[in-house]
XYZ file of C-alpha atoms in Angstrom:
610
model
C 0.000 0.000 0.000
C 1.259 3.416 -0.934
C -0.552 7.220 -0.744
C -0.190 11.037 -0.602
C -0.034 13.747 1.988
C -2.447 16.664 1.723
C 0.285 19.195 1.085
C 2.008 17.685 -1.914
C 2.282 19.738 -5.087
C 0.033 18.988 -8.063
C 2.952 17.631 -10.079
C 3.846 15.218 -7.276
C 0.225 14.096 -6.954
C 0.113 13.381 -10.672
C 3.309 11.397 -10.330
C 1.785 9.386 -7.472
C -1.329 8.648 -9.536
C 0.848 7.469 -12.422
C 2.859 5.202 -10.119
C -0.275 3.698 -8.598
C -1.774 3.217 -12.079
C 1.429 1.509 -13.201
C 1.288 -0.825 -10.197
C -2.353 -1.736 -10.867
C -1.642 -2.324 -14.575
C 1.338 -4.552 -13.715
C -0.775 -6.518 -11.248
C -3.570 -7.040 -13.780
C -1.006 -8.119 -16.376
C 0.401 -10.620 -13.868
C -3.063 -12.045 -13.092
C -3.813 -12.548 -16.790
C -0.386 -13.965 -17.669
C -0.374 -16.318 -14.656
C -3.849 -17.583 -15.645
C -5.420 -16.731 -12.302
C -8.497 -18.910 -11.836
C -11.999 -17.467 -11.460
C -15.281 -19.339 -11.151
C -17.609 -19.320 -14.151
C -21.215 -19.384 -12.904
C -22.580 -20.366 -16.318
C -20.237 -23.300 -16.883
C -20.047 -24.174 -13.162
C -16.264 -24.544 -13.329
C -13.050 -22.579 -12.853
C -11.415 -20.944 -15.864
C -8.565 -18.531 -16.696
C -9.193 -14.917 -15.809
C -10.020 -12.510 -18.660
C -9.909 -8.686 -18.794
C -13.738 -8.539 -18.571
C -13.554 -10.190 -15.130
C -11.719 -7.172 -13.729
C -12.971 -3.742 -12.711
C -11.089 -0.746 -11.299
C -13.235 1.324 -8.934
C -12.549 4.914 -7.857
C -14.462 7.454 -5.789
C -14.179 9.749 -8.808
C -12.764 8.876 -12.226
C -12.235 12.480 -13.376
C -8.588 13.223 -14.306
C -7.624 9.704 -13.179
C -9.270 7.224 -15.535
C -7.229 8.416 -18.515
C -3.964 7.742 -16.628
C -5.067 4.199 -15.810
C -6.194 3.678 -19.416
C -2.761 4.681 -20.670
C -0.906 2.310 -18.315
C -3.179 -0.619 -19.165
C -2.809 0.070 -22.883
C 0.971 0.062 -22.394
C 0.524 -3.511 -21.163
C -1.570 -4.362 -24.275
C -4.689 -4.758 -22.123
C -7.972 -3.526 -23.558
C -9.674 -1.071 -21.229
C -12.837 0.994 -21.154
C -13.913 3.878 -18.962
C -17.300 5.566 -18.964
C -15.393 8.852 -18.961
C -12.985 7.451 -21.539
C -10.554 10.276 -21.785
C -12.587 13.311 -22.644
C -13.482 13.015 -26.292
C -11.472 15.983 -27.578
C -8.407 14.718 -25.695
C -8.356 11.289 -27.307
C -5.304 10.605 -29.446
C -7.180 9.893 -32.661
C -9.450 12.956 -32.443
C -6.516 15.237 -31.623
C -4.631 14.034 -34.710
C -7.558 14.718 -37.063
C -8.345 18.080 -35.419
C -4.704 19.118 -35.812
C -4.814 18.001 -39.439
C -7.927 20.138 -39.999
C -6.110 23.086 -38.415
C -3.198 22.879 -40.856
C -5.586 22.397 -43.783
C -7.119 25.688 -42.682
C -3.708 27.303 -42.082
C -0.462 25.289 -42.367
C 1.585 28.005 -40.629
C 0.839 26.523 -37.194
C 3.831 24.758 -35.724
C 2.288 22.586 -32.992
C -0.531 21.039 -35.054
C 1.815 20.571 -38.021
C 4.507 18.771 -35.996
C 1.868 16.664 -34.257
C 0.527 15.456 -37.612
C 4.043 14.908 -38.966
C 4.940 12.632 -36.040
C 1.653 10.744 -36.334
C 1.030 7.679 -38.543
C -0.287 10.102 -41.173
C 3.066 11.844 -41.610
C 5.432 9.089 -40.406
C 8.240 11.590 -39.686
C 10.830 10.546 -37.103
C 12.416 12.821 -34.495
C 15.599 12.825 -36.589
C 13.559 13.951 -39.604
C 12.079 16.847 -37.645
C 15.507 17.843 -36.381
C 16.941 17.844 -39.894
C 14.057 20.018 -41.120
C 14.476 22.475 -38.264
C 18.213 22.784 -38.967
C 17.323 23.989 -42.463
C 15.818 27.101 -40.843
C 16.144 27.667 -37.108
C 14.118 30.869 -36.886
C 11.104 30.700 -39.214
C 7.918 28.687 -38.775
C 8.097 24.931 -39.355
C 6.113 24.983 -42.592
C 8.617 27.408 -44.134
C 11.453 25.278 -42.782
C 9.949 22.285 -44.637
C 9.969 24.209 -47.911
C 13.627 25.144 -47.438
C 14.605 21.669 -46.250
C 13.397 20.122 -49.516
C 16.432 21.588 -51.244
C 19.037 19.985 -49.001
C 17.718 16.917 -47.182
C 18.208 13.285 -48.132
C 15.946 11.746 -50.767
C 13.707 9.681 -48.474
C 12.968 12.710 -46.290
C 12.310 14.859 -49.368
C 9.764 12.261 -50.479
C 7.995 12.446 -47.094
C 7.881 16.241 -47.270
C 6.551 16.268 -50.840
C 3.964 13.646 -49.990
C 2.618 15.570 -46.975
C 2.607 18.927 -48.776
C 0.794 17.437 -51.740
C -1.818 15.868 -49.489
C -2.379 19.108 -47.570
C -2.825 21.066 -50.789
C -5.203 18.477 -52.178
C -7.366 18.667 -49.063
C -7.279 22.469 -49.139
C -8.652 22.440 -52.691
C -11.251 19.863 -51.690
C -12.286 21.991 -48.714
C -13.484 24.700 -51.115
C -15.913 22.413 -52.898
C -17.330 19.835 -50.464
C -18.984 19.855 -47.071
C -16.838 19.485 -43.991
C -18.066 15.972 -43.208
C -17.146 14.794 -46.715
C -13.703 16.373 -46.344
C -13.163 14.464 -43.094
C -14.284 11.173 -44.625
C -12.001 11.762 -47.618
C -9.113 12.253 -45.170
C -9.999 8.935 -43.525
C -9.971 7.214 -46.920
C -6.787 8.872 -48.214
C -4.728 8.233 -45.080
C -6.187 4.910 -43.919
C -6.152 6.453 -40.426
C -9.591 5.086 -39.575
C -8.376 1.542 -40.211
C -5.052 2.247 -38.480
C -6.637 3.231 -35.155
C -8.892 0.199 -35.476
C -5.788 -1.978 -35.091
C -4.633 -0.120 -31.953
C -5.621 -1.147 -28.400
C -9.296 -0.251 -27.886
C -9.514 0.029 -31.667
C -13.292 -0.325 -31.729
C -13.706 2.724 -29.494
C -11.128 4.759 -31.397
C -12.847 3.997 -34.693
C -16.181 4.982 -33.160
C -14.682 8.272 -31.949
C -13.515 9.144 -35.470
C -16.892 8.252 -36.907
C -18.491 10.427 -34.237
C -16.263 13.334 -35.314
C -17.538 12.817 -38.853
C -21.134 12.888 -37.556
C -20.434 16.014 -35.461
C -19.132 17.762 -38.554
C -22.212 16.643 -40.475
C -24.494 18.092 -37.795
C -22.476 21.307 -37.677
C -22.898 21.826 -41.419
C -26.679 21.948 -40.919
C -26.373 24.913 -38.525
C -26.127 28.574 -39.471
C -22.333 28.630 -39.083
C -20.532 26.543 -41.665
C -17.034 25.862 -42.876
C -13.788 24.464 -41.563
C -12.577 27.617 -39.801
C -15.807 28.045 -37.814
C -15.884 24.340 -36.929
C -12.341 24.550 -35.497
C -13.320 27.635 -33.471
C -16.397 25.840 -32.166
C -14.403 22.770 -31.059
C -11.762 24.955 -29.394
C -14.454 26.832 -27.452
C -15.930 23.543 -26.269
C -12.482 22.397 -25.169
C -11.360 25.592 -23.409
C -14.778 26.058 -21.843
C -14.370 22.845 -19.887
C -17.121 21.110 -21.831
C -16.854 18.010 -23.916
C -18.800 16.150 -26.573
C -18.665 12.760 -24.894
C -16.688 9.843 -26.260
C -18.377 7.055 -28.169
C -19.996 4.395 -25.994
C -19.755 0.872 -27.411
C -19.397 -1.231 -24.294
C -21.523 -4.294 -23.621
C -21.515 -6.955 -20.931
C -19.551 -9.415 -23.060
C -16.816 -7.065 -24.313
C -13.491 -8.429 -23.104
C -12.091 -5.255 -21.543
C -11.025 -4.093 -18.105
C -13.599 -1.586 -16.906
C -12.859 1.615 -14.998
C -15.834 3.166 -13.245
C -16.842 5.229 -10.260
C -17.993 3.407 -7.127
C -21.391 5.048 -7.512
C -21.928 3.508 -10.972
C -20.899 0.063 -9.737
C -23.943 -0.255 -7.474
C -25.771 -3.497 -8.181
C -22.863 -4.952 -10.160
C -20.419 -7.699 -9.186
C -17.066 -8.709 -10.665
C -14.740 -11.652 -9.962
C -11.780 -9.316 -9.326
C -12.017 -5.715 -8.104
C -9.296 -3.125 -7.705
C -10.370 -0.312 -5.355
C -7.874 2.360 -6.407
C -6.874 5.882 -5.331
C -7.855 5.252 -1.691
C -5.078 7.645 -0.672
C -7.080 10.625 -1.926
C -8.690 12.825 0.726
C -12.450 13.206 0.896
C -13.813 16.363 -0.698
C -14.835 18.579 2.231
C -14.479 21.933 0.468
C -18.172 22.760 0.947
C -17.680 22.789 4.712
C -15.285 25.743 4.399
C -17.838 28.088 2.822
C -18.727 31.297 4.686
C -22.384 30.242 4.749
C -23.543 26.676 5.428
C -27.030 25.320 4.847
C -28.650 22.232 6.362
C -32.034 20.973 5.235
C -33.278 20.560 8.825
C -31.122 22.841 10.986
C -31.165 25.900 8.741
C -28.344 28.394 8.019
C -25.048 29.038 9.773
C -22.819 31.963 8.722
C -19.543 33.548 9.707
C -19.658 36.802 11.660
C -18.004 39.767 9.947
C -16.472 42.484 12.149
C -16.256 45.476 9.833
C -14.379 47.587 12.402
C -11.612 45.030 12.874
C -11.839 43.845 9.227
C -12.016 40.207 10.254
C -14.545 37.375 10.085
C -14.852 34.312 12.283
C -17.109 31.305 12.782
C -20.253 31.626 14.840
C -21.555 28.895 17.149
C -24.385 28.144 14.729
C -21.946 27.734 11.808
C -19.655 25.475 13.862
C -22.635 23.349 14.881
C -23.808 23.048 11.277
C -20.288 22.231 10.130
C -20.046 19.424 12.690
C -23.413 18.021 11.635
C -22.589 18.229 7.912
C -19.200 16.612 8.555
C -20.864 13.661 10.286
C -23.335 13.257 7.434
C -20.578 13.486 4.800
C -18.491 10.877 6.618
C -21.554 8.620 6.907
C -22.059 8.918 3.152
C -18.391 8.061 2.542
C -18.838 4.964 4.710
C -21.806 3.877 2.612
C -19.809 4.456 -0.579
C -16.857 2.476 0.808
C -19.223 -0.367 1.737
C -20.477 -0.479 -1.862
C -16.882 -0.641 -3.153
C -15.845 -3.404 -0.741
C -18.816 -5.620 -1.658
C -18.427 -5.596 -5.459
C -15.796 -8.373 -5.571
C -16.928 -11.996 -5.812
C -13.491 -13.618 -5.452
C -10.609 -11.180 -5.059
C -10.380 -7.594 -3.811
C -7.270 -5.438 -4.183
C -7.172 -2.085 -2.360
C -4.449 0.317 -3.485
C -3.493 3.787 -2.309
C -0.488 6.041 -1.946
C 0.628 6.775 1.620
C 3.877 8.640 2.099
C 6.166 7.692 5.011
C 4.002 4.693 5.803
C 5.973 3.352 8.768
C 5.928 6.661 10.643
C 2.238 7.309 9.901
C 1.303 3.755 10.878
C 3.155 4.098 14.181
C 1.251 7.307 15.050
C -2.043 5.668 14.098
C -1.253 2.691 16.355
C -0.647 5.066 19.289
C -4.043 6.708 18.755
C -5.754 3.313 18.443
C -4.276 2.372 21.828
C -5.577 5.641 23.327
C -9.046 5.707 21.757
C -10.585 2.335 22.481
C -13.586 0.947 20.635
C -17.009 2.330 21.470
C -19.772 -0.293 21.413
C -17.522 -2.600 19.418
C -16.940 0.027 16.746
C -14.035 2.258 15.734
C -13.881 5.377 17.887
C -15.599 8.226 15.949
C -12.854 10.637 16.991
C -10.424 8.760 14.750
C -12.924 8.539 11.921
C -13.144 12.342 11.945
C -9.378 12.729 12.164
C -8.607 10.464 9.219
C -10.471 11.368 6.040
C -9.157 8.847 3.523
C -10.369 5.355 2.632
C -6.883 3.939 3.065
C -6.705 5.267 6.631
C -10.130 3.881 7.532
C -9.100 0.460 6.234
C -5.883 0.617 8.249
C -7.906 1.560 11.345
C -10.029 -1.562 10.871
C -6.865 -3.623 10.556
C -5.212 -2.146 13.676
C -8.368 -2.499 15.789
C -8.874 -6.124 14.692
C -5.397 -7.464 13.965
C -6.065 -11.095 14.848
C -9.272 -11.447 12.873
C -8.162 -9.144 10.043
C -5.053 -11.184 9.301
C -7.273 -14.062 8.206
C -8.956 -12.026 5.475
C -6.548 -9.147 4.810
C -2.941 -8.991 3.743
C -1.136 -5.648 3.701
C 1.713 -5.300 1.201
C 3.916 -2.242 1.473
C 5.396 -1.523 -1.951
C 7.833 1.333 -2.378
C 7.654 3.584 -5.426
C 11.066 2.554 -6.719
C 9.955 -1.093 -6.693
C 7.086 -0.244 -9.020
C 9.403 1.667 -11.326
C 12.325 -0.762 -11.246
C 11.023 -2.773 -14.221
C 11.231 0.384 -16.353
C 14.905 0.743 -15.527
C 15.654 -2.951 -16.014
C 16.530 -2.736 -19.699
C 18.794 0.241 -19.139
C 20.634 -1.574 -16.359
C 21.004 -4.685 -18.509
C 22.399 -2.572 -21.329
C 25.038 -1.052 -19.039
C 25.987 -4.494 -17.721
C 26.159 -5.778 -21.314
C 28.708 -3.158 -22.362
C 30.764 -3.729 -19.213
C 30.755 -7.451 -19.982
C 31.645 -6.817 -23.638
C 34.611 -4.648 -22.650
C 35.846 -7.292 -20.243
C 35.472 -10.122 -22.780
C 37.221 -8.214 -25.575
C 40.507 -8.079 -23.676
C 41.375 -11.730 -24.344
C 39.765 -12.221 -27.763
C 41.684 -14.423 -30.246
C 42.114 -13.953 -34.001
C 39.808 -16.908 -34.695
C 37.085 -15.477 -32.479
C 37.494 -12.119 -34.186
C 37.029 -13.663 -37.629
C 34.016 -15.589 -36.408
C 32.505 -12.341 -35.061
C 33.230 -10.567 -38.352
C 31.523 -13.368 -40.267
C 28.423 -12.999 -38.109
C 28.347 -9.202 -38.478
C 28.683 -9.458 -42.267
C 25.979 -12.087 -42.497
C 23.886 -11.672 -45.662
C 20.210 -12.308 -44.978
C 18.899 -14.490 -47.830
C 15.330 -13.225 -47.464
C 16.277 -9.557 -47.744
C 13.612 -9.159 -50.425
C 10.943 -9.578 -47.734
C 12.031 -6.254 -46.210
C 10.614 -4.538 -49.311
C 7.195 -6.099 -48.852
C 4.827 -4.132 -46.605
C 2.785 -6.184 -44.162
C -0.223 -3.963 -44.892
C -1.027 -1.499 -47.693
C -3.960 0.406 -49.164
C -5.780 -0.276 -52.439
C -4.597 3.088 -53.783
C -0.918 2.327 -53.175
C -1.318 -1.143 -54.677
C -2.902 0.424 -57.771
C 0.012 2.840 -58.050
C 2.473 -0.037 -57.793
C 0.689 -1.944 -60.553
C 0.453 1.062 -62.894
C 3.949 2.294 -62.119
C 2.745 5.601 -60.688
C 3.972 5.061 -57.152
C 5.819 8.359 -57.151
C 2.606 10.239 -57.810
C 0.235 11.168 -55.034
C -3.508 10.931 -55.033
C -3.430 14.639 -55.682
C -2.150 15.567 -59.125
C 1.443 16.763 -59.132
C 1.877 20.497 -59.570
C 4.998 22.670 -60.086
C 7.390 22.822 -57.135
C 6.596 26.479 -56.540
C 3.018 25.633 -55.524
C 3.983 25.286 -51.863
C 5.571 28.707 -51.660
C 2.385 30.756 -51.803
C 0.874 32.307 -48.666
C -2.171 30.617 -47.148
C -4.320 33.445 -45.885
C -7.922 32.527 -45.187
C -9.544 32.703 -48.634
C -12.668 34.671 -49.468
C -14.829 32.065 -51.076
C -16.402 34.467 -53.531
C -12.956 35.236 -54.940
C -11.940 31.604 -55.389
C -12.317 30.382 -58.947
C -13.352 26.766 -58.815
C -10.915 24.375 -60.451
C -11.956 20.813 -61.233
C -8.820 18.752 -60.794
C -8.757 15.056 -61.749
C -8.817 14.195 -58.049
C -11.843 16.412 -57.450
C -13.638 15.009 -60.502
C -13.029 11.497 -59.183
C -14.550 12.483 -55.838
C -17.631 13.961 -57.537
C -18.154 10.898 -59.766
C -17.720 8.682 -56.727
C -20.393 10.682 -54.895
C -22.754 10.424 -57.872
C -22.334 6.646 -58.127
C -22.911 6.340 -54.397
C -26.370 7.904 -54.911
C -27.423 5.270 -57.461
C -30.504 3.249 -56.552
C -29.757 -0.412 -57.263
C -33.437 -1.210 -57.671
C -33.714 1.146 -60.681
C -33.010 0.161 -64.280
C -31.395 3.411 -65.424
C -31.423 4.924 -68.877
C -29.178 7.816 -69.925
C -31.828 10.474 -69.181
C -32.338 9.156 -65.661
C -28.592 9.382 -65.004
C -28.599 12.979 -66.243
C -31.567 13.706 -63.958
C -29.684 12.226 -61.008
C -26.795 14.633 -61.636
C -29.254 17.536 -61.960
C -30.869 16.598 -58.643
C -27.492 16.620 -56.901
C -26.830 20.066 -58.337
C -30.327 21.341 -57.428
C -29.841 20.207 -53.809
C -26.449 21.987 -53.633
C -24.667 18.698 -53.086
C -22.413 19.450 -56.063
C -21.742 22.717 -57.862
C -22.656 23.501 -61.443
C -19.045 23.246 -62.560
C -18.700 19.875 -60.808
C -21.886 18.675 -62.520
C -20.458 19.689 -65.888
C -17.297 17.658 -65.186
C -19.301 14.418 -64.891
C -19.753 12.376 -68.052
C -23.229 10.819 -67.563
C -22.494 8.212 -70.237
C -19.690 6.736 -68.049
C -22.133 6.253 -65.189
C -24.788 4.951 -67.571
C -22.327 2.325 -68.833
C -21.696 1.259 -65.266
C -25.437 0.685 -64.721
C -25.369 -1.764 -67.627
C -22.335 -3.649 -66.348
C -22.345 -7.107 -64.796
C -21.294 -5.620 -61.458
C -24.394 -3.406 -61.342
C -26.600 -6.346 -62.335
C -25.122 -8.395 -59.493
C -25.886 -5.524 -57.124
C -29.479 -5.405 -58.369
C -29.924 -9.112 -57.643
C -28.128 -9.043 -54.298
C -30.222 -9.681 -51.203
C -27.891 -7.491 -49.172
C -25.171 -4.964 -49.975
C -23.065 -2.475 -48.037
C -21.687 0.892 -49.115
C -18.449 2.477 -47.878
C -17.549 -0.578 -45.804
C -13.844 -1.144 -44.983
C -12.412 -4.509 -46.069
C -9.207 -6.527 -45.723
C -7.891 -9.208 -48.075
C -4.625 -11.122 -48.401
C -2.922 -11.170 -51.794
C 0.478 -12.628 -52.786
C 3.178 -9.950 -53.075
C 4.419 -11.240 -56.446
C 1.072 -10.376 -58.019
C 1.451 -6.630 -57.393
C 5.202 -6.102 -56.847
C 8.319 -6.922 -58.784
C 9.381 -9.628 -56.313
C 9.483 -13.403 -56.455
C 8.159 -13.982 -52.944
C 4.614 -15.211 -52.473
C 4.465 -13.624 -49.020
C 0.995 -12.169 -48.405
C 0.219 -8.446 -48.170
C -2.794 -7.405 -46.119
C -4.677 -4.980 -48.386
C -7.109 -2.560 -46.812
C -9.734 -0.609 -48.691
């Protein structure tokens, strides 16, 4: 057991919470790896523990649940919290919001660097350093433009690719609704599928889809456009509000749950962790100048205007004492709920600084204040206002009986953190050992070492084969256009223009091949598979899209209705018409041999996503 004093700084408290979360995550990992046995009521037999058998309870999950989520995810354990890190603070939403910010204005260093380091940009820290060295004083976007002239080829390719994508999305932003822009970003980057493969992927995917829906709803309001949407989201964030993360949890989802004690009422779990018991009860309301009790009335401080002081009155002190007793009684009821949620195993964790000294003082008070009517002396209950202290009081008052059901483990902070330093220590020992061994090395051993270091891996070709790729990239590989982006290449000087917020009435609409493809795609998506189209009906469909302001007049003119008409007469369309069920815009994954799409001999599979 470990916990905090009331006077610690905020940074130290945060550190304590992180250490406790790390301990809990390590313990849960140990239970799962060691195949701890729990009883299955349905099968009437014992089985290996699963994440869904475990719950972490806290008096309040605010500002704590996200820390526990992070530590559990570091252990590759799926986790869910009903507060699941405030929606706008989730990793996946932050990345897309930062990307939208640089689409609106790329001269913003923090969002730009965040996107560059993300799976969308794939820039390393060394890449960022090399770009910054190209220009140490200007903004990062300008530094990227200058770095293109001097950096290595692979980094230049990354820069060109990101700049081309940003410009493509900026052009698209002028012609489509915000929600369609966001979905196009998901499709172009594969980010939606990427987060789906991360821990808690289902929730992350749902959060991105919720962002798409939020943008769709926003477009129906009086304020429209990317810039206003970013302002709206920033106001929600800075105002302390939130939009609420996606909720996809069900009873059978195999995740560790984090919830408040209050929300656990009526529920039971095989294994319960009661965490953060070292936090003090919230008694701030008792320090107000005016106190109110539903039965006893009002108690206020007396203000002496002549002496310029204020002090408690008897009525306020009496009310404070009564409210304190009622608050402590409520905390006891809450603690009872927490302690009775576990069916098989209960872990209680909390940070308590200088445990030995504090425990010794508590023992002295226990010896002084004997039990009253077989219960803990109320004087001590009022003195100690933490769950961890109340539990220790129970233990000290009932040592003989408590030892049969309770076991107190005192774990120091450095013991929790020692595993993190293990690799570093092993590395230091390795180099010391290497230096010692190298003193007596023979010529034969040296040649043997050289042979191993110069070993030529016979399957080097496999390094060129990606384990996963998108349909677009595969198509580029097949057609030999891998060097080209989804956006059409433009002269190198295109990135050097200033990106002031454009006045839409001054922007002359340009229908690029990429934009035309998006418009045709949208038109085909609106086809009704139960209709046997003729050419005039296809033209009417395009007119309807234009009339409803879904596409512009210039975009409508760019569509060749005969191409769509031909598609409606194809075998694919006929199959769709006869299908009992079909899905639009659904992600898919298939395995294909690498030698079918790449110039390699290996038949190693590539996971293709689309």
